Coordinates of N, CA and C in Angstrom, one line a residue:
M1 N 6.7 -6.4 97.1 CA 7.2 -7.3 96.1 C 8.5 -7.9 96.7
D2 N 8.5 -9.3 96.6 CA 9.7 -9.9 97.2 C 10.8 -10.0 96.1
R3 N 11.9 -10.6 96.5 CA 13.1 -10.6 95.6 C 12.8 -11.4 94.3
N4 N 12.1 -12.6 94.4 CA 11.8 -13.4 93.3 C 10.9 -12.7 92.3
E5 N 9.9 -12.0 92.8 CA 9.0 -11.2 92.0 C 9.7 -10.1 91.2
I6 N 10.6 -9.5 91.9 CA 11.4 -8.4 91.2 C 12.3 -9.0 90.2
L7 N 12.9 -10.1 90.5 CA 13.7 -10.8 89.5 C 12.9 -11.2 88.3
E8 N 11.7 -11.8 88.5 CA 10.8 -12.2 87.4 C 10.5 -10.9 86.5
L9 N 10.2 -9.8 87.2 CA 9.8 -8.6 86.4 C 11.0 -8.1 85.6
V10 N 12.2 -8.1 86.2 CA 13.3 -7.6 85.5 C 13.6 -8.5 84.3
I11 N 13.6 -9.8 84.5 CA 13.9 -10.8 83.4 C 12.8 -10.6 82.3
R12 N 11.6 -10.4 82.7 CA 10.5 -10.3 81.7 C 10.7 -9.0 80.8
E13 N 11.0 -7.9 81.5 CA 11.3 -6.7 80.8 C 12.5 -6.7 79.9
M14 N 13.6 -7.3 80.4 CA 14.8 -7.5 79.5 C 14.5 -8.4 78.3
T15 N 13.8 -9.5 78.6 CA 13.5 -10.4 77.5 C 12.6 -9.7 76.4
E16 N 11.6 -9.0 76.9 CA 10.7 -8.3 75.9 C 11.5 -7.3 75.1
A17 N 12.4 -6.5 75.8 CA 13.2 -5.5 75.1 C 14.1 -6.2 74.0
A18 N 14.7 -7.3 74.4 CA 15.6 -8.0 73.5 C 14.9 -8.6 72.3
L19 N 13.7 -9.1 72.6 CA 12.9 -9.6 71.5 C 12.4 -8.5 70.5
M20 N 12.0 -7.4 71.0 CA 11.6 -6.3 70.2 C 12.7 -5.8 69.3
E21 N 13.9 -5.7 69.9 CA 15.1 -5.3 69.1 C 15.4 -6.4 68.1
R22 N 15.4 -7.6 68.5 CA 15.7 -8.7 67.5 C 14.7 -8.7 66.3
R23 N 13.4 -8.5 66.6 CA 12.4 -8.5 65.5 C 12.6 -7.3 64.6
E24 N 13.1 -6.2 65.1 CA 13.4 -5.0 64.3 C 14.6 -5.2 63.5
N25 N 15.6 -6.0 63.9 CA 16.9 -6.1 63.3 C 17.1 -7.5 62.7
C26 N 16.1 -8.3 62.6 CA 16.3 -9.7 62.1 C 16.5 -9.7 60.6
T27 N 16.9 -10.8 60.1 CA 17.2 -11.0 58.7 C 15.9 -11.0 57.9
E28 N 16.0 -10.9 56.6 CA 14.8 -11.0 55.8 C 14.1 -12.3 55.9
E29 N 15.0 -13.4 56.0 CA 14.5 -14.7 56.1 C 13.6 -14.9 57.4
E30 N 14.1 -14.3 58.5 CA 13.4 -14.3 59.7 C 12.1 -13.5 59.7
K31 N 12.2 -12.4 59.0 CA 11.0 -11.5 58.8 C 9.9 -12.3 58.1
Q32 N 10.4 -13.1 57.1 CA 9.4 -13.9 56.3 C 8.8 -15.0 57.2
L33 N 9.6 -15.5 58.1 CA 9.0 -16.5 59.0 C 8.0 -15.9 59.9
Y34 N 8.2 -14.7 60.4 CA 7.2 -14.0 61.2 C 5.9 -13.8 60.4
Q35 N 6.1 -13.4 59.2 CA 4.9 -13.2 58.4 C 4.1 -14.5 58.1
E36 N 4.9 -15.5 57.8 CA 4.2 -16.8 57.6 C 3.5 -17.3 58.8
A37 N 4.1 -17.1 60.0 CA 3.5 -17.5 61.2 C 2.2 -16.7 61.4
A38 N 2.2 -15.5 61.1 CA 1.0 -14.6 61.3 C -0.1 -15.1 60.3
V39 N 0.2 -15.5 59.1 CA -0.8 -16.0 58.2 C -1.3 -17.4 58.7
L40 N -0.4 -18.2 59.2 CA -0.9 -19.5 59.7 C -1.7 -19.3 60.9
S41 N -1.4 -18.4 61.7 CA -2.3 -18.1 62.9 C -3.7 -17.7 62.5
Q42 N -3.8 -16.9 61.5 CA -5.1 -16.5 61.0 C -5.9 -17.7 60.5
K43 N -5.2 -18.5 59.7 CA -5.8 -19.7 59.1 C -6.2 -20.7 60.3
R44 N -5.4 -20.8 61.3 CA -5.7 -21.6 62.4 C -7.0 -21.2 63.1
Q45 N -7.1 -19.9 63.3 CA -8.3 -19.4 63.9 C -9.6 -19.7 63.0
E46 N -9.4 -19.6 61.7 CA -10.5 -19.9 60.8 C -10.9 -21.4 61.0
I47 N -10.0 -22.2 61.0 CA -10.2 -23.7 61.1 C -10.8 -24.0 62.5
M48 N -10.3 -23.3 63.5 CA -10.8 -23.6 64.9 C -12.3 -23.2 65.0
G49 N -12.7 -22.1 64.2 CA -14.1 -21.6 64.2 C -15.0 -22.7 63.6
K50 N -14.5 -23.6 62.8 CA -15.4 -24.6 62.2 C -15.5 -25.8 63.0
L51 N -14.7 -26.0 64.0 CA -14.7 -27.2 64.8 C -15.8 -27.1 65.9
P52 N -16.3 -28.3 66.3 CA -17.2 -28.3 67.5 C -16.5 -27.7 68.7
Q53 N -17.3 -27.1 69.6 CA -16.8 -26.4 70.8 C -15.8 -27.3 71.6
E54 N -16.2 -28.6 71.8 CA -15.4 -29.5 72.6 C -14.0 -29.7 72.0
D55 N -13.9 -29.9 70.7 CA -12.7 -30.1 70.0 C -11.8 -28.8 70.0
R56 N -12.5 -27.7 69.8 CA -11.8 -26.4 69.8 C -11.2 -26.1 71.2
Q57 N -11.9 -26.5 72.2 CA -11.4 -26.3 73.6 C -10.2 -27.1 73.8
V58 N -10.2 -28.3 73.4 CA -9.0 -29.2 73.6 C -7.8 -28.6 72.9
L59 N -8.0 -28.2 71.6 CA -6.9 -27.7 70.9 C -6.4 -26.4 71.4
E60 N -7.3 -25.5 71.9 CA -6.9 -24.3 72.5 C -6.1 -24.5 73.8
E61 N -6.5 -25.5 74.6 CA -5.8 -25.8 75.8 C -4.4 -26.3 75.5
H62 N -4.3 -27.1 74.5 CA -3.0 -27.7 74.1 C -2.1 -26.5 73.7
H63 N -2.6 -25.6 72.9 CA -1.9 -24.5 72.4 C -1.4 -23.6 73.6
V64 N -2.3 -23.3 74.5 CA -2.0 -22.5 75.7 C -0.9 -23.2 76.5
K65 N -1.1 -24.5 76.8 CA -0.1 -25.2 77.6 C 1.3 -25.2 77.0
N66 N 1.3 -25.4 75.7 CA 2.6 -25.4 75.0 C 3.3 -24.1 75.0
S67 N 2.5 -23.0 74.9 CA 3.0 -21.6 74.9 C 3.5 -21.3 76.3
L68 N 2.8 -21.8 77.4 CA 3.3 -21.6 78.7 C 4.6 -22.3 79.0
L69 N 4.7 -23.6 78.5 CA 5.9 -24.3 78.7 C 7.1 -23.7 78.0
A70 N 6.8 -23.2 76.8 CA 7.9 -22.5 76.0 C 8.3 -21.2 76.8
D71 N 7.4 -20.5 77.3 CA 7.7 -19.3 78.1 C 8.6 -19.7 79.3
H72 N 8.2 -20.7 80.0 CA 9.0 -21.1 81.2 C 10.4 -21.6 80.8
E73 N 10.5 -22.3 79.7 CA 11.8 -22.8 79.2 C 12.7 -21.6 78.8
C74 N 12.1 -20.6 78.1 CA 12.8 -19.4 77.8 C 13.4 -18.7 79.0
K75 N 12.5 -18.5 80.0 CA 13.0 -17.9 81.2 C 14.1 -18.7 81.9
H76 N 14.0 -20.0 81.9 CA 15.0 -20.8 82.5 C 16.3 -20.7 81.7
L77 N 16.3 -20.7 80.4 CA 17.5 -20.6 79.5 C 18.1 -19.2 79.7
Y78 N 17.3 -18.2 79.9 CA 17.8 -16.8 80.1 C 18.7 -16.8 81.4
V79 N 18.1 -17.3 82.4 CA 18.8 -17.3 83.7 C 20.0 -18.2 83.7
Q80 N 19.9 -19.4 83.0 CA 21.0 -20.3 82.9 C 22.1 -19.7 82.1
G81 N 21.8 -18.9 81.1 CA 22.8 -18.2 80.2 C 23.6 -17.2 81.1
A82 N 22.9 -16.5 81.9 CA 23.5 -15.5 82.8 C 24.5 -16.2 83.8
K83 N 24.0 -17.3 84.3 CA 24.9 -18.1 85.2 C 26.1 -18.7 84.5
D84 N 25.9 -19.2 83.3 CA 27.0 -19.7 82.5 C 28.0 -18.6 82.2
C85 N 27.5 -17.4 81.9 CA 28.4 -16.3 81.6 C 29.2 -16.0 82.8
V86 N 28.7 -15.9 83.9 CA 29.4 -15.6 85.1 C 30.5 -16.7 85.4
E87 N 30.1 -17.9 85.2 CA 31.0 -19.0 85.4 C 32.2 -18.9 84.5
L88 N 31.9 -18.6 83.2 CA 32.9 -18.5 82.2 C 33.9 -17.3 82.5
L89 N 33.3 -16.2 82.9 CA 34.1 -15.1 83.3 C 35.0 -15.4 84.5
K90 N 34.5 -16.1 85.4 CA 35.3 -16.5 86.6 C 36.5 -17.4 86.1
K91 N 36.2 -18.4 85.2 CA 37.2 -19.3 84.7 C 38.3 -18.5 83.9
L92 N 37.9 -17.5 83.3 CA 38.8 -16.7 82.5 C 39.6 -15.7 83.3
G93 N 39.2 -15.6 84.6 CA 39.9 -14.7 85.5 C 39.4 -13.3 85.5
V94 N 38.3 -13.0 84.8 CA 37.8 -11.7 84.7 C 37.1 -11.3 85.9
L95 N 36.5 -12.2 86.6 CA 35.8 -12.0 87.9 C 36.5 -12.6 89.0

């Protein structure tokens, strides 16, 4: 495993742990949003099942691509946040 792969793995594990903790400790409003999203996901699947295969495939690909983009953006923001933190600590004279 090279350095980038190790970094990816560490970031993935830290992100997943942080998200699990957040979901356990989120506000009632956020818990409601998670529940609403789950219901909508189920309805989405039902609707997708009624569509012709070609249309379903296009919508599935769109959903997958958007999810991948969101995942990449989250990783980027996580790393950028760490870099910004180090820069701020340097400016404050802590590092």
